[in-house]
Short mmCIF file of C-alpha atoms in Angstrom, two decimals:
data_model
loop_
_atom_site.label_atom_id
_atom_site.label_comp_id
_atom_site.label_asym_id
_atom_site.label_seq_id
_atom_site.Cartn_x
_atom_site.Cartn_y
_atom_site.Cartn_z
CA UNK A 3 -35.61 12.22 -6.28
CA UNK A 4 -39.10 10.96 -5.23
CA UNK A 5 -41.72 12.35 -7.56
CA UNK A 6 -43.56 14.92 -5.72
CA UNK A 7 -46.58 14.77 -7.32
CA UNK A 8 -49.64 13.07 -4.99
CA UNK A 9 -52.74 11.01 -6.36
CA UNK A 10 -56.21 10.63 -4.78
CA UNK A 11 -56.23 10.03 -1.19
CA UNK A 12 -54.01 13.00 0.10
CA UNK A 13 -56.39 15.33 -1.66
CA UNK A 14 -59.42 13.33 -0.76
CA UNK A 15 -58.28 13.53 2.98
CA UNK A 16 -57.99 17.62 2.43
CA UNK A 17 -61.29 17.39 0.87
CA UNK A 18 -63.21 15.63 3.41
CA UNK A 19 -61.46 17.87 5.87
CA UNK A 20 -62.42 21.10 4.46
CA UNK A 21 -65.80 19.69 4.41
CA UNK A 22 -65.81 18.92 8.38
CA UNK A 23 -64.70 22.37 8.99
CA UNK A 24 -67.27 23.78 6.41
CA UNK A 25 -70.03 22.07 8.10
CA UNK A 26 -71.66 21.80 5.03
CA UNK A 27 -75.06 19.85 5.24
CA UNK A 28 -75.71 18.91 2.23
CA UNK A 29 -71.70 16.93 2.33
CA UNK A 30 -73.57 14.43 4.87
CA UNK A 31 -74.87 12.66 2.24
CA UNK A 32 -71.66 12.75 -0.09
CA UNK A 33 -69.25 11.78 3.07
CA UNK A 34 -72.20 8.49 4.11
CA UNK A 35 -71.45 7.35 0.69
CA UNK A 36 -67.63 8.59 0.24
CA UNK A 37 -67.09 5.97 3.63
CA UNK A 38 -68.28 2.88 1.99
CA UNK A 39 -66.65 3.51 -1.14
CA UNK A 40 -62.97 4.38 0.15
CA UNK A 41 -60.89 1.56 0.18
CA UNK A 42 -58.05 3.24 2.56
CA UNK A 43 -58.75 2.95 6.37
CA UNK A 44 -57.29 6.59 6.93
CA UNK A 45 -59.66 8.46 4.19
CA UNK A 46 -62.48 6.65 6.29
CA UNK A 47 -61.09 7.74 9.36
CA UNK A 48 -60.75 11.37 8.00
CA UNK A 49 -64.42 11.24 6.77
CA UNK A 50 -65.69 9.68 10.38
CA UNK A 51 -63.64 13.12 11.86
CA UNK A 52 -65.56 14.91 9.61
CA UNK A 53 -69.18 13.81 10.14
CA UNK A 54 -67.79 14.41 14.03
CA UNK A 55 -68.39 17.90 13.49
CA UNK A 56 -71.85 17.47 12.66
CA UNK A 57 -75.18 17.19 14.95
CA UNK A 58 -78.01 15.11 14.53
CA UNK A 59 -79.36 11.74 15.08
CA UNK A 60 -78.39 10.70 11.39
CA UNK A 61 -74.77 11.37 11.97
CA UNK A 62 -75.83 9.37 15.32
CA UNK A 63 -77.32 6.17 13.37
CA UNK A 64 -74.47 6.17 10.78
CA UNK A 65 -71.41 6.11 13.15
CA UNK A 66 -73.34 3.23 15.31
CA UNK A 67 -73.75 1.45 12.48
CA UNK A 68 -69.99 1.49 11.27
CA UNK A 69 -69.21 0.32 14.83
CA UNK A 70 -71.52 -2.45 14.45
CA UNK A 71 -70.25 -3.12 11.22
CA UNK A 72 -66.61 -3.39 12.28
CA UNK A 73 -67.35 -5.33 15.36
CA UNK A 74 -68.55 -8.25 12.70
CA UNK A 75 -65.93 -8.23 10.40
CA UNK A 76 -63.66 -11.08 10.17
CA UNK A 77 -60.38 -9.67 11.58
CA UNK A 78 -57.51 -11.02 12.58
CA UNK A 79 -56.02 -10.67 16.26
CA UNK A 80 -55.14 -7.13 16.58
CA UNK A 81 -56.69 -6.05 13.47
CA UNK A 82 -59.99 -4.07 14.65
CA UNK A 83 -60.03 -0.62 13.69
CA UNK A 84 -60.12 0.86 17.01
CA UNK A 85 -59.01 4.62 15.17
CA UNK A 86 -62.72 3.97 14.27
CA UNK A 87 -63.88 2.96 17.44
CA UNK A 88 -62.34 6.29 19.19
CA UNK A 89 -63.78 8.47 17.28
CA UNK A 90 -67.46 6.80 17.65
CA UNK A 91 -66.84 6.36 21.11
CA UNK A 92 -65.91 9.85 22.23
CA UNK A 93 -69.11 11.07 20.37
CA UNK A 94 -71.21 8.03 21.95
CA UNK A 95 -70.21 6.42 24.38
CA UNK A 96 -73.00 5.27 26.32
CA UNK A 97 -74.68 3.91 22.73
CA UNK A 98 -71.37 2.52 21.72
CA UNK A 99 -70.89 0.21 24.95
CA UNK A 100 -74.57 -0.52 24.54
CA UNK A 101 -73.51 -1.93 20.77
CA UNK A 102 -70.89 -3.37 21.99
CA UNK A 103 -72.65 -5.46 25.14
CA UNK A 104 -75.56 -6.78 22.96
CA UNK A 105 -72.87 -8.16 19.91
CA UNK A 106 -71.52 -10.00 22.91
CA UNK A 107 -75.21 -11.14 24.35
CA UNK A 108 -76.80 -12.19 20.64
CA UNK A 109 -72.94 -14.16 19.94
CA UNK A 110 -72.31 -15.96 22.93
CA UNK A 111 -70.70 -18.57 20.73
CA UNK A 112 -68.66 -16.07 18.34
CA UNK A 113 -64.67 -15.62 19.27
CA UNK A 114 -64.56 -13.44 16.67
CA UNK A 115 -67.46 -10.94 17.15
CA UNK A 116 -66.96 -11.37 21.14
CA UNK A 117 -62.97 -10.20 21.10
CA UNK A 118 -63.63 -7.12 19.05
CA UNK A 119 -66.59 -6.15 20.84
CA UNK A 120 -64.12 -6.29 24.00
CA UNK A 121 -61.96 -4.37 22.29
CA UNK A 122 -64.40 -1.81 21.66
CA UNK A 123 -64.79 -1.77 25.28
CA UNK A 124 -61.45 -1.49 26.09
CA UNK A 125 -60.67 1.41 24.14
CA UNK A 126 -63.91 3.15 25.85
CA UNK A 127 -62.53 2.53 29.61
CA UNK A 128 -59.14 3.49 28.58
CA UNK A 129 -60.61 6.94 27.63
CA UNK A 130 -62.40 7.24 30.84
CA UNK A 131 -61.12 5.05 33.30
CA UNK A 132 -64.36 3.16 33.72
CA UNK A 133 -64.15 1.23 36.51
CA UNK A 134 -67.94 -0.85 35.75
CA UNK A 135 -66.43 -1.52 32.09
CA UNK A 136 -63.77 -3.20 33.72
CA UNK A 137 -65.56 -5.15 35.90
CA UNK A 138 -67.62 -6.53 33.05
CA UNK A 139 -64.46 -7.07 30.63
CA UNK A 140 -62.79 -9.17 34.37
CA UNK A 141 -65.62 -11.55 33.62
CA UNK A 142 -63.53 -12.86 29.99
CA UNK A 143 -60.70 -14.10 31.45
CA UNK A 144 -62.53 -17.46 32.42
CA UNK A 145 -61.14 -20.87 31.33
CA UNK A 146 -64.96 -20.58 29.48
CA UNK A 147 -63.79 -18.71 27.05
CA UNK A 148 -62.20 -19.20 23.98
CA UNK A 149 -58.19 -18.02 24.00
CA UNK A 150 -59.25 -15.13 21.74
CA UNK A 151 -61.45 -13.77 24.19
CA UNK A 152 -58.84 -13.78 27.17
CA UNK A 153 -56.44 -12.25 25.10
CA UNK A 154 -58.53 -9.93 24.36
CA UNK A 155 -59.52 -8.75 27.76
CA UNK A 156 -56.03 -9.06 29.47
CA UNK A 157 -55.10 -7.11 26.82
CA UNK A 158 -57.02 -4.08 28.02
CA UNK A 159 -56.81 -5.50 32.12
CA UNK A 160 -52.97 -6.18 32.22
CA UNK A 161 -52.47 -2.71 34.36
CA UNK A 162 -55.57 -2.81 36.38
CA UNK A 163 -54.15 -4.05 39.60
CA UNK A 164 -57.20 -5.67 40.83
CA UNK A 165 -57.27 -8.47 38.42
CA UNK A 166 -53.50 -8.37 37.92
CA UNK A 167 -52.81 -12.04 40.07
CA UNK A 168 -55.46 -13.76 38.05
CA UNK A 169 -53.76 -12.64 34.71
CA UNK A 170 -50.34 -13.47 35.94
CA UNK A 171 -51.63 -16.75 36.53
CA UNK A 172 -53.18 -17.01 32.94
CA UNK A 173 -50.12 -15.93 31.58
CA UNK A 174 -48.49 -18.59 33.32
CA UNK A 175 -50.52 -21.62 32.03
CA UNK A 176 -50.36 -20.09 27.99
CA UNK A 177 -46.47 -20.04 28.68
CA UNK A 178 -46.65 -23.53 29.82
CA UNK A 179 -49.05 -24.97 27.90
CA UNK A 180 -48.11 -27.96 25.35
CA UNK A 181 -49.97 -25.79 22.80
CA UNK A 182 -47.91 -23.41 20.41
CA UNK A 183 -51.05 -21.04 19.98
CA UNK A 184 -51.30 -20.34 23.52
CA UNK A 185 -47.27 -19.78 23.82
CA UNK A 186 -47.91 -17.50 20.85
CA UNK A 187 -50.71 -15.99 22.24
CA UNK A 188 -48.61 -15.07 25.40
CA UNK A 189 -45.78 -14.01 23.26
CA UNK A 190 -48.24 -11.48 21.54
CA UNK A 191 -49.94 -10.00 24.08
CA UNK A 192 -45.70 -10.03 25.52
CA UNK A 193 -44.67 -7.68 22.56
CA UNK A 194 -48.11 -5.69 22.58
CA UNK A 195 -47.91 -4.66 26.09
CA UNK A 196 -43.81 -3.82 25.93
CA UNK A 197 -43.88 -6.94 29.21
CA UNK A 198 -39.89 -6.66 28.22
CA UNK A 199 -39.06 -8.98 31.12
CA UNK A 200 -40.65 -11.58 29.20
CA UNK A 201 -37.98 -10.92 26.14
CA UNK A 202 -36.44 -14.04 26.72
CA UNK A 203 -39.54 -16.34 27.24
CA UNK A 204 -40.53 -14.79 23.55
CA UNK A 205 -36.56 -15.60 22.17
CA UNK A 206 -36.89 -19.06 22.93
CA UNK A 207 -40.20 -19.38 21.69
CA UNK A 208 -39.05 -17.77 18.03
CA UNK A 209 -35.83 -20.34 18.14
CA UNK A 210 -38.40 -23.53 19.02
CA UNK A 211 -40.45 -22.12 15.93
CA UNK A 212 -37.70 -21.79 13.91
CA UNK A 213 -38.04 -18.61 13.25
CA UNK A 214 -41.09 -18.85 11.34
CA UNK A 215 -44.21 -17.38 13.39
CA UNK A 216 -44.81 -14.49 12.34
CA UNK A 217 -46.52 -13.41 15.95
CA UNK A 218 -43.64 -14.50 17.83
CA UNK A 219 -41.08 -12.49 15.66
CA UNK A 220 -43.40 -9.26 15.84
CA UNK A 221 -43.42 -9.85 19.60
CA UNK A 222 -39.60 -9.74 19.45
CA UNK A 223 -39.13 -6.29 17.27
CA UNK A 224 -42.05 -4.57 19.68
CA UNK A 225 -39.07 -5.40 22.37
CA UNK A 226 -36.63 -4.05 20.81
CA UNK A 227 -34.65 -6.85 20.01
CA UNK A 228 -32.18 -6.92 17.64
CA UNK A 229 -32.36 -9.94 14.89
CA UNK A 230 -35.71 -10.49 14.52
CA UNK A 231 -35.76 -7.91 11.42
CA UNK A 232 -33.30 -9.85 9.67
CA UNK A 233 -35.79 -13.35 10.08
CA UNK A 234 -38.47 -11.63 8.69
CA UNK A 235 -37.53 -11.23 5.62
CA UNK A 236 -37.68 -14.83 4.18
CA UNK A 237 -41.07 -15.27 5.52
CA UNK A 238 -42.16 -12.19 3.34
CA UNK A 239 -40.12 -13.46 0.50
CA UNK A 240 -41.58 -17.08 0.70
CA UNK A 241 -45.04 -15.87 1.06
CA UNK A 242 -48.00 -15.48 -1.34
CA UNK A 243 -49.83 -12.11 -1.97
CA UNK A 244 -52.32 -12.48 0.16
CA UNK A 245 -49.77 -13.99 3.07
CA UNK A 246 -47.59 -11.04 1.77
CA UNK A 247 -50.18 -8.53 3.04
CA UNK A 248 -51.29 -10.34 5.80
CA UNK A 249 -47.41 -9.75 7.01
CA UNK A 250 -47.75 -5.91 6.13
CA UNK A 251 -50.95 -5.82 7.87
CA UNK A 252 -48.87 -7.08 11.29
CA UNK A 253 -45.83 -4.73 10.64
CA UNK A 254 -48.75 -1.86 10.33
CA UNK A 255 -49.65 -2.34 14.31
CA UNK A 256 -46.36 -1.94 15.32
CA UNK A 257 -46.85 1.04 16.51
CA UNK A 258 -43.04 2.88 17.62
CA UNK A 259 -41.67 3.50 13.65
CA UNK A 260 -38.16 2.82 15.01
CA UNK A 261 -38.83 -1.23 15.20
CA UNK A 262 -40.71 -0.31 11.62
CA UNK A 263 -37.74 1.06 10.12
CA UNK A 264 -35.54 -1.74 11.82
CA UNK A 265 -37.13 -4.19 9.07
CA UNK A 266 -36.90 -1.51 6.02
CA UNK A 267 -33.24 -1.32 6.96
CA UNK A 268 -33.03 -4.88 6.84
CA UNK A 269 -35.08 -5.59 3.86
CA UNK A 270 -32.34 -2.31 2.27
CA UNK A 271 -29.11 -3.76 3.20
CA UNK A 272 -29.84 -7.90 2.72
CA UNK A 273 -32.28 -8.51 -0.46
CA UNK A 274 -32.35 -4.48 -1.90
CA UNK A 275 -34.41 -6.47 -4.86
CA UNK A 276 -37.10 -7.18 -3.09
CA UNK A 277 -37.82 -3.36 -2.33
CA UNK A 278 -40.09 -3.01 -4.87
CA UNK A 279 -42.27 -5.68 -3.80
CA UNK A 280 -42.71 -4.52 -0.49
CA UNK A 281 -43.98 -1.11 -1.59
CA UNK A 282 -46.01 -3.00 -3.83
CA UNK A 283 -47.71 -4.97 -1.18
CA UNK A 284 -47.68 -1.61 0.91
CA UNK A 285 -50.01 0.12 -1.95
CA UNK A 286 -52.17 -2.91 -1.93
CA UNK A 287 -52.65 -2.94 1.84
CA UNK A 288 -54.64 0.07 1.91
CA UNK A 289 -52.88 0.77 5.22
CA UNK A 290 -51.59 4.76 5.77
CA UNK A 291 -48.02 3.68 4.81
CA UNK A 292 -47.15 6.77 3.08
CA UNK A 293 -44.44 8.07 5.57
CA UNK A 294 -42.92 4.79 5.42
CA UNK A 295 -43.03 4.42 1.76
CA UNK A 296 -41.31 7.67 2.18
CA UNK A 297 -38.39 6.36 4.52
CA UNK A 298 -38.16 3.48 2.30
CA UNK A 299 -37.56 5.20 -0.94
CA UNK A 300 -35.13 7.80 0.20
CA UNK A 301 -32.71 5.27 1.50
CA UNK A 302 -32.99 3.19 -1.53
CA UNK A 303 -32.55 6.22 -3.22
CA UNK A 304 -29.44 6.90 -1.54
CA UNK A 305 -28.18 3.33 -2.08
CA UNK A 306 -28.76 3.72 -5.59
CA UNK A 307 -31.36 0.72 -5.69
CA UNK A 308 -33.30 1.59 -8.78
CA UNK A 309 -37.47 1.83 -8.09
CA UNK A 310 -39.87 1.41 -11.07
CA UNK A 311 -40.94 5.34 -11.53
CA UNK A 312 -45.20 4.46 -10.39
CA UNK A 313 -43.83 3.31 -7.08
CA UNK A 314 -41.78 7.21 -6.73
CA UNK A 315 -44.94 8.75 -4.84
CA UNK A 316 -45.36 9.86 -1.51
CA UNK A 317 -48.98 8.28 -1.68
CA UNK A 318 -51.35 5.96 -3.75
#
Protein backbone atom coordinates (compact mmCIF):
# COMPACT_ATOMS: atom_id res chain seq x y z
CA UNK A 1 0.00 0.00 0.00
CA UNK A 2 1.27 3.62 -0.43
CA UNK A 3 2.17 5.07 2.92
CA UNK A 4 -0.43 7.50 3.80
CA UNK A 5 1.37 9.61 5.81
CA UNK A 6 2.13 13.35 4.05
CA UNK A 7 5.31 15.63 4.73
CA UNK A 8 5.58 19.45 4.46
CA UNK A 9 4.00 20.91 1.52
CA UNK A 10 0.38 19.41 1.76
CA UNK A 11 0.17 20.87 5.22
CA UNK A 12 1.98 24.00 4.29
CA UNK A 13 -0.60 24.47 1.38
CA UNK A 14 -3.55 23.99 4.24
CA UNK A 15 -1.65 26.37 6.25
CA UNK A 16 -1.24 29.16 3.94
CA UNK A 17 -4.83 28.54 3.03
CA UNK A 18 -6.32 28.85 6.36
CA UNK A 19 -4.33 31.93 6.58
CA UNK A 20 -6.00 33.54 3.27
CA UNK A 21 -9.32 32.77 4.64
CA UNK A 22 -8.30 34.07 8.17
CA UNK A 23 -7.23 37.28 6.78
CA UNK A 24 -4.86 37.54 9.31
CA UNK A 25 -2.60 40.73 9.02
CA UNK A 26 0.02 40.10 10.79
CA UNK A 27 0.50 36.48 8.21
CA UNK A 28 1.47 39.22 5.43
CA UNK A 29 4.69 39.35 6.61
CA UNK A 30 5.13 35.47 7.32
CA UNK A 31 3.48 34.55 3.69
CA UNK A 32 6.20 37.67 1.83
CA UNK A 33 8.86 35.60 3.32
CA UNK A 34 7.19 31.92 3.21
CA UNK A 35 7.16 32.80 -1.02
CA UNK A 36 10.81 33.23 -1.40
CA UNK A 37 11.69 30.47 0.71
CA UNK A 38 9.35 27.62 -0.83
CA UNK A 39 11.01 25.74 -3.27
CA UNK A 40 7.62 24.10 -4.82
CA UNK A 41 5.85 26.28 -7.50
CA UNK A 42 2.31 25.17 -6.09
CA UNK A 43 3.02 26.23 -2.21
CA UNK A 44 3.94 29.66 -3.95
CA UNK A 45 0.99 29.63 -5.90
CA UNK A 46 -1.15 28.77 -2.77
CA UNK A 47 0.58 31.62 -0.81
CA UNK A 48 0.05 34.25 -3.97
CA UNK A 49 -4.00 32.97 -3.52
CA UNK A 50 -3.63 33.81 -0.19
CA UNK A 51 -2.16 37.33 -0.11
CA UNK A 52 -5.20 37.65 -2.96
CA UNK A 53 -7.47 37.97 -0.21
CA UNK A 54 -5.79 40.79 1.22
CA UNK A 55 -6.04 44.77 0.47
CA UNK A 56 -3.46 47.19 0.36
CA UNK A 57 -0.80 48.65 -1.71
CA UNK A 58 1.88 46.27 -0.03
CA UNK A 59 0.11 43.19 -1.18
CA UNK A 60 0.03 45.52 -4.48
CA UNK A 61 4.01 46.09 -4.61
CA UNK A 62 4.78 42.44 -3.67
CA UNK A 63 2.70 40.60 -6.36
CA UNK A 64 4.20 43.24 -9.09
CA UNK A 65 7.31 42.48 -8.05
CA UNK A 66 7.02 38.55 -8.35
CA UNK A 67 5.71 39.28 -11.87
CA UNK A 68 8.67 41.24 -12.60
CA UNK A 69 10.71 38.76 -11.11
CA UNK A 70 9.41 35.87 -13.18
CA UNK A 71 9.35 37.79 -16.37
CA UNK A 72 13.46 37.82 -15.91
CA UNK A 73 14.09 34.49 -15.09
CA UNK A 74 15.87 32.32 -17.42
CA UNK A 75 13.14 29.89 -18.58
CA UNK A 76 12.91 27.67 -21.04
CA UNK A 77 10.15 27.80 -23.93
CA UNK A 78 6.98 27.12 -22.22
CA UNK A 79 8.30 27.28 -18.84
CA UNK A 80 6.92 30.77 -17.40
CA UNK A 81 4.78 30.41 -14.55
CA UNK A 82 1.75 31.84 -15.97
CA UNK A 83 -0.42 30.08 -12.66
CA UNK A 84 1.54 33.11 -11.25
CA UNK A 85 0.82 35.46 -13.77
CA UNK A 86 -3.18 34.75 -13.43
CA UNK A 87 -3.43 35.29 -10.25
CA UNK A 88 -1.40 38.81 -10.40
CA UNK A 89 -3.20 39.64 -13.34
CA UNK A 90 -6.80 39.25 -12.25
CA UNK A 91 -5.88 41.42 -9.15
CA UNK A 92 -3.88 43.98 -11.51
CA UNK A 93 -4.26 44.05 -14.57
CA UNK A 94 -3.77 47.39 -15.79
CA UNK A 95 -0.23 47.47 -13.55
CA UNK A 96 0.60 44.03 -14.74
CA UNK A 97 0.44 44.90 -18.64
CA UNK A 98 2.17 48.10 -17.63
CA UNK A 99 5.16 45.61 -16.16
CA UNK A 100 4.92 43.71 -18.75
CA UNK A 101 5.20 46.59 -21.75
CA UNK A 102 8.21 48.38 -20.10
CA UNK A 103 10.35 44.69 -19.64
CA UNK A 104 9.74 44.66 -23.35
CA UNK A 105 10.74 48.62 -23.93
CA UNK A 106 14.07 48.57 -21.43
CA UNK A 107 15.04 44.76 -23.38
CA UNK A 108 14.58 45.40 -26.84
CA UNK A 109 17.47 43.04 -27.41
CA UNK A 110 16.37 40.20 -24.78
CA UNK A 111 14.48 36.94 -26.43
CA UNK A 112 14.23 35.78 -23.25
CA UNK A 113 12.74 38.62 -21.11
CA UNK A 114 10.66 39.78 -24.39
CA UNK A 115 8.78 36.12 -24.89
CA UNK A 116 7.71 35.89 -21.30
CA UNK A 117 6.67 39.31 -21.03
CA UNK A 118 4.35 38.33 -24.16
CA UNK A 119 3.28 35.67 -22.42
CA UNK A 120 2.26 37.64 -19.60
CA UNK A 121 0.25 39.46 -22.04
CA UNK A 122 -1.27 36.73 -23.50
CA UNK A 123 -2.61 35.23 -20.55
CA UNK A 124 -4.13 38.88 -19.66
CA UNK A 125 -6.14 39.14 -23.17
CA UNK A 126 -7.16 35.63 -22.90
CA UNK A 127 -8.94 36.58 -19.60
CA UNK A 128 -10.56 39.51 -21.14
CA UNK A 129 -10.58 39.35 -24.67
CA UNK A 130 -8.52 42.48 -25.13
CA UNK A 131 -8.66 43.42 -28.39
CA UNK A 132 -5.65 46.58 -27.94
CA UNK A 133 -3.41 43.72 -26.23
CA UNK A 134 -3.70 41.94 -29.28
CA UNK A 135 -2.97 44.47 -31.49
CA UNK A 136 0.25 45.19 -29.67
CA UNK A 137 1.26 41.33 -29.28
CA UNK A 138 0.35 41.31 -33.78
CA UNK A 139 3.35 43.60 -33.84
CA UNK A 140 5.91 40.22 -32.73
CA UNK A 141 5.33 38.23 -35.44
CA UNK A 142 7.86 40.29 -37.65
CA UNK A 143 10.80 38.58 -39.44
CA UNK A 144 12.60 41.33 -36.73
CA UNK A 145 12.23 39.27 -34.20
CA UNK A 146 13.96 36.58 -32.81
CA UNK A 147 12.02 32.92 -33.37
CA UNK A 148 11.32 32.97 -29.60
CA UNK A 149 9.42 35.97 -29.81
CA UNK A 150 7.06 34.79 -32.77
CA UNK A 151 6.44 31.76 -31.09
CA UNK A 152 5.58 33.37 -28.46
CA UNK A 153 2.97 35.65 -29.84
CA UNK A 154 1.35 33.15 -32.35
CA UNK A 155 1.11 31.22 -29.54
CA UNK A 156 -1.46 33.47 -27.89
CA UNK A 157 -2.75 34.94 -31.78
CA UNK A 158 -3.24 31.47 -33.49
CA UNK A 159 -7.30 31.87 -33.01
CA UNK A 160 -7.59 35.52 -33.54
CA UNK A 161 -8.82 35.52 -37.06
CA UNK A 162 -7.49 38.82 -37.98
CA UNK A 163 -3.91 37.91 -37.99
CA UNK A 164 -4.65 34.25 -38.76
CA UNK A 165 -3.18 34.49 -42.80
CA UNK A 166 -0.02 36.10 -41.60
CA UNK A 167 0.59 33.20 -39.05
CA UNK A 168 -0.33 30.57 -41.54
CA UNK A 169 2.22 31.99 -43.59
CA UNK A 170 4.86 31.95 -40.70
CA UNK A 171 4.02 28.60 -40.03
CA UNK A 172 4.69 27.83 -43.44
CA UNK A 173 8.31 29.15 -43.77
CA UNK A 174 9.39 27.37 -39.98
CA UNK A 175 7.97 24.10 -41.67
CA UNK A 176 10.09 24.72 -44.61
CA UNK A 177 12.92 26.14 -43.37
CA UNK A 178 16.47 24.25 -43.72
CA UNK A 179 16.70 24.92 -39.95
CA UNK A 180 15.69 22.07 -37.41
CA UNK A 181 14.88 24.76 -34.63
CA UNK A 182 12.37 26.43 -36.65
CA UNK A 183 10.74 22.86 -37.78
CA UNK A 184 10.82 22.24 -34.04
CA UNK A 185 9.55 25.37 -33.20
CA UNK A 186 6.50 24.73 -35.55
CA UNK A 187 6.18 21.27 -34.26
CA UNK A 188 5.81 22.82 -30.67
CA UNK A 189 3.63 25.40 -31.02
CA UNK A 190 1.77 22.11 -33.41
CA UNK A 191 1.35 19.96 -30.16
CA UNK A 192 0.66 23.12 -27.83
CA UNK A 193 -2.20 24.36 -29.77
CA UNK A 194 -3.80 20.54 -30.42
CA UNK A 195 -3.22 21.93 -34.69
CA UNK A 196 -3.88 17.89 -35.07
CA UNK A 197 -3.93 18.29 -38.85
CA UNK A 198 -0.40 18.98 -38.60
CA UNK A 199 0.16 15.30 -36.85
CA UNK A 200 1.88 14.13 -39.70
CA UNK A 201 4.16 17.17 -40.53
CA UNK A 202 5.30 16.59 -36.61
CA UNK A 203 5.72 12.39 -37.38
CA UNK A 204 8.08 13.01 -39.99
CA UNK A 205 9.87 15.53 -38.25
CA UNK A 206 10.41 13.00 -35.00
CA UNK A 207 11.55 10.10 -37.70
CA UNK A 208 14.18 12.81 -39.51
CA UNK A 209 15.36 13.44 -35.77
CA UNK A 210 15.56 10.10 -34.99
CA UNK A 211 13.54 10.15 -32.42
CA UNK A 212 15.59 12.16 -30.25
CA UNK A 213 14.06 15.84 -29.81
CA UNK A 214 12.55 15.97 -27.06
CA UNK A 215 10.08 18.99 -28.42
CA UNK A 216 9.13 17.11 -31.36
CA UNK A 217 8.16 13.90 -29.36
CA UNK A 218 6.11 16.09 -26.74
CA UNK A 219 4.43 17.62 -29.79
CA UNK A 220 3.46 14.07 -30.82
CA UNK A 221 1.90 12.76 -27.27
CA UNK A 222 -0.09 16.40 -26.99
CA UNK A 223 -1.73 14.76 -30.37
CA UNK A 224 -2.50 11.90 -29.19
CA UNK A 225 -0.36 9.77 -30.99
CA UNK A 226 0.43 6.55 -30.12
CA UNK A 227 4.40 5.61 -29.99
CA UNK A 228 5.89 8.52 -29.00
CA UNK A 229 5.66 7.31 -25.17
CA UNK A 230 7.55 4.35 -25.90
CA UNK A 231 10.68 6.80 -27.60
CA UNK A 232 10.80 8.68 -24.68
CA UNK A 233 12.01 6.59 -22.53
CA UNK A 234 15.68 6.14 -23.70
CA UNK A 235 16.12 9.79 -23.86
CA UNK A 236 15.23 9.89 -20.04
CA UNK A 237 17.32 6.88 -19.44
CA UNK A 238 20.41 8.31 -21.39
CA UNK A 239 20.13 11.61 -19.79
CA UNK A 240 21.94 13.35 -16.90
CA UNK A 241 20.13 14.77 -13.77
CA UNK A 242 19.83 17.91 -14.73
CA UNK A 243 18.70 16.75 -18.56
CA UNK A 244 16.60 14.23 -16.47
CA UNK A 245 14.56 17.11 -15.00
CA UNK A 246 14.68 19.24 -17.75
CA UNK A 247 12.55 16.18 -19.47
CA UNK A 248 10.14 16.13 -16.34
CA UNK A 249 9.88 19.77 -16.51
CA UNK A 250 8.38 19.25 -20.40
CA UNK A 251 6.16 16.20 -19.43
CA UNK A 252 4.83 18.75 -16.49
CA UNK A 253 3.16 21.18 -19.35
CA UNK A 254 1.44 18.57 -20.86
CA UNK A 255 -1.45 19.50 -19.70
CA UNK A 256 -4.48 16.47 -20.55
CA UNK A 257 -3.04 13.61 -17.76
CA UNK A 258 -4.17 10.95 -20.26
CA UNK A 259 -0.95 11.64 -22.72
CA UNK A 260 0.85 11.92 -18.99
CA UNK A 261 -0.11 8.59 -18.01
CA UNK A 262 0.55 7.27 -21.66
CA UNK A 263 4.44 7.61 -20.72
CA UNK A 264 4.03 6.16 -16.95
CA UNK A 265 2.42 3.20 -18.66
CA UNK A 266 5.22 2.96 -20.87
CA UNK A 267 7.99 3.62 -18.53
CA UNK A 268 5.64 0.47 -16.21
CA UNK A 269 5.43 -2.10 -18.81
CA UNK A 270 9.13 -1.63 -20.82
CA UNK A 271 12.03 -0.68 -18.15
CA UNK A 272 9.72 -1.20 -14.58
CA UNK A 273 13.49 -0.51 -13.06
CA UNK A 274 13.72 2.67 -13.92
CA UNK A 275 10.48 3.62 -11.85
CA UNK A 276 12.23 4.68 -9.10
CA UNK A 277 14.25 7.11 -10.83
CA UNK A 278 11.56 8.84 -12.34
CA UNK A 279 9.84 9.56 -9.02
CA UNK A 280 13.11 10.51 -7.96
CA UNK A 281 13.57 13.14 -10.54
CA UNK A 282 9.74 13.96 -9.95
CA UNK A 283 10.61 14.92 -6.09
CA UNK A 284 13.51 16.92 -7.31
CA UNK A 285 11.50 18.88 -9.87
CA UNK A 286 9.61 20.72 -7.41
CA UNK A 287 6.73 20.46 -9.90
CA UNK A 288 2.97 19.49 -8.21
CA UNK A 289 3.46 15.84 -9.33
CA UNK A 290 1.82 14.34 -6.44
CA UNK A 291 -1.30 12.87 -8.26
CA UNK A 292 0.97 11.42 -10.68
CA UNK A 293 3.37 10.04 -8.26
CA UNK A 294 0.16 8.63 -7.08
CA UNK A 295 -0.89 6.91 -10.49
CA UNK A 296 2.57 5.81 -10.78
CA UNK A 297 2.93 3.95 -7.58
CA UNK A 298 -0.36 2.19 -7.54
CA UNK A 299 0.26 0.50 -10.81
CA UNK A 300 3.68 -0.47 -9.86
CA UNK A 301 2.17 -1.56 -6.89
CA UNK A 302 -0.10 -3.73 -8.66
CA UNK A 303 2.68 -5.10 -10.90
CA UNK A 304 4.52 -5.99 -7.96
CA UNK A 305 7.58 -3.64 -8.95
CA UNK A 306 9.16 -3.12 -5.58
CA UNK A 307 9.62 0.98 -4.61
CA UNK A 308 12.25 1.96 -1.98
CA UNK A 309 9.72 2.75 1.14
CA UNK A 310 10.83 7.11 1.13
CA UNK A 311 9.49 7.20 -2.40
CA UNK A 312 5.73 5.46 -0.85
CA UNK A 313 4.24 9.12 -0.25
CA UNK A 314 1.58 10.84 -1.80
CA UNK A 315 3.82 14.09 -1.52
CA UNK A 316 7.42 15.42 -0.73
Amino acid sequence: MINKKYSRSIFAKALIHTMGEMKNPQAIEYLFELFYVAKREDVQLEILKALNRFEGLEIDHFMLTVLKKTMYQDTQRGELRTSFCRVIADRLPQQSIGIATQAIEENPDDSRVIGNAIDVLGEISSQRQTKKINRYLAKFLSNDFSRRVRLNAIKHLYHVARHKRQIEEILVGLESSSKLQDQAGAAYLYGVLSVSEKIEFVHQLNIVTDRRNSTVLFSLIRLGMSGPEYDFIPLLREADSKQALNYLKQLYRVREKRFRYLVYSAILERYPEDVSHVLHAMRDSFKNFDEDRRVIIEEAQRRGIAISDDLLYLVQ
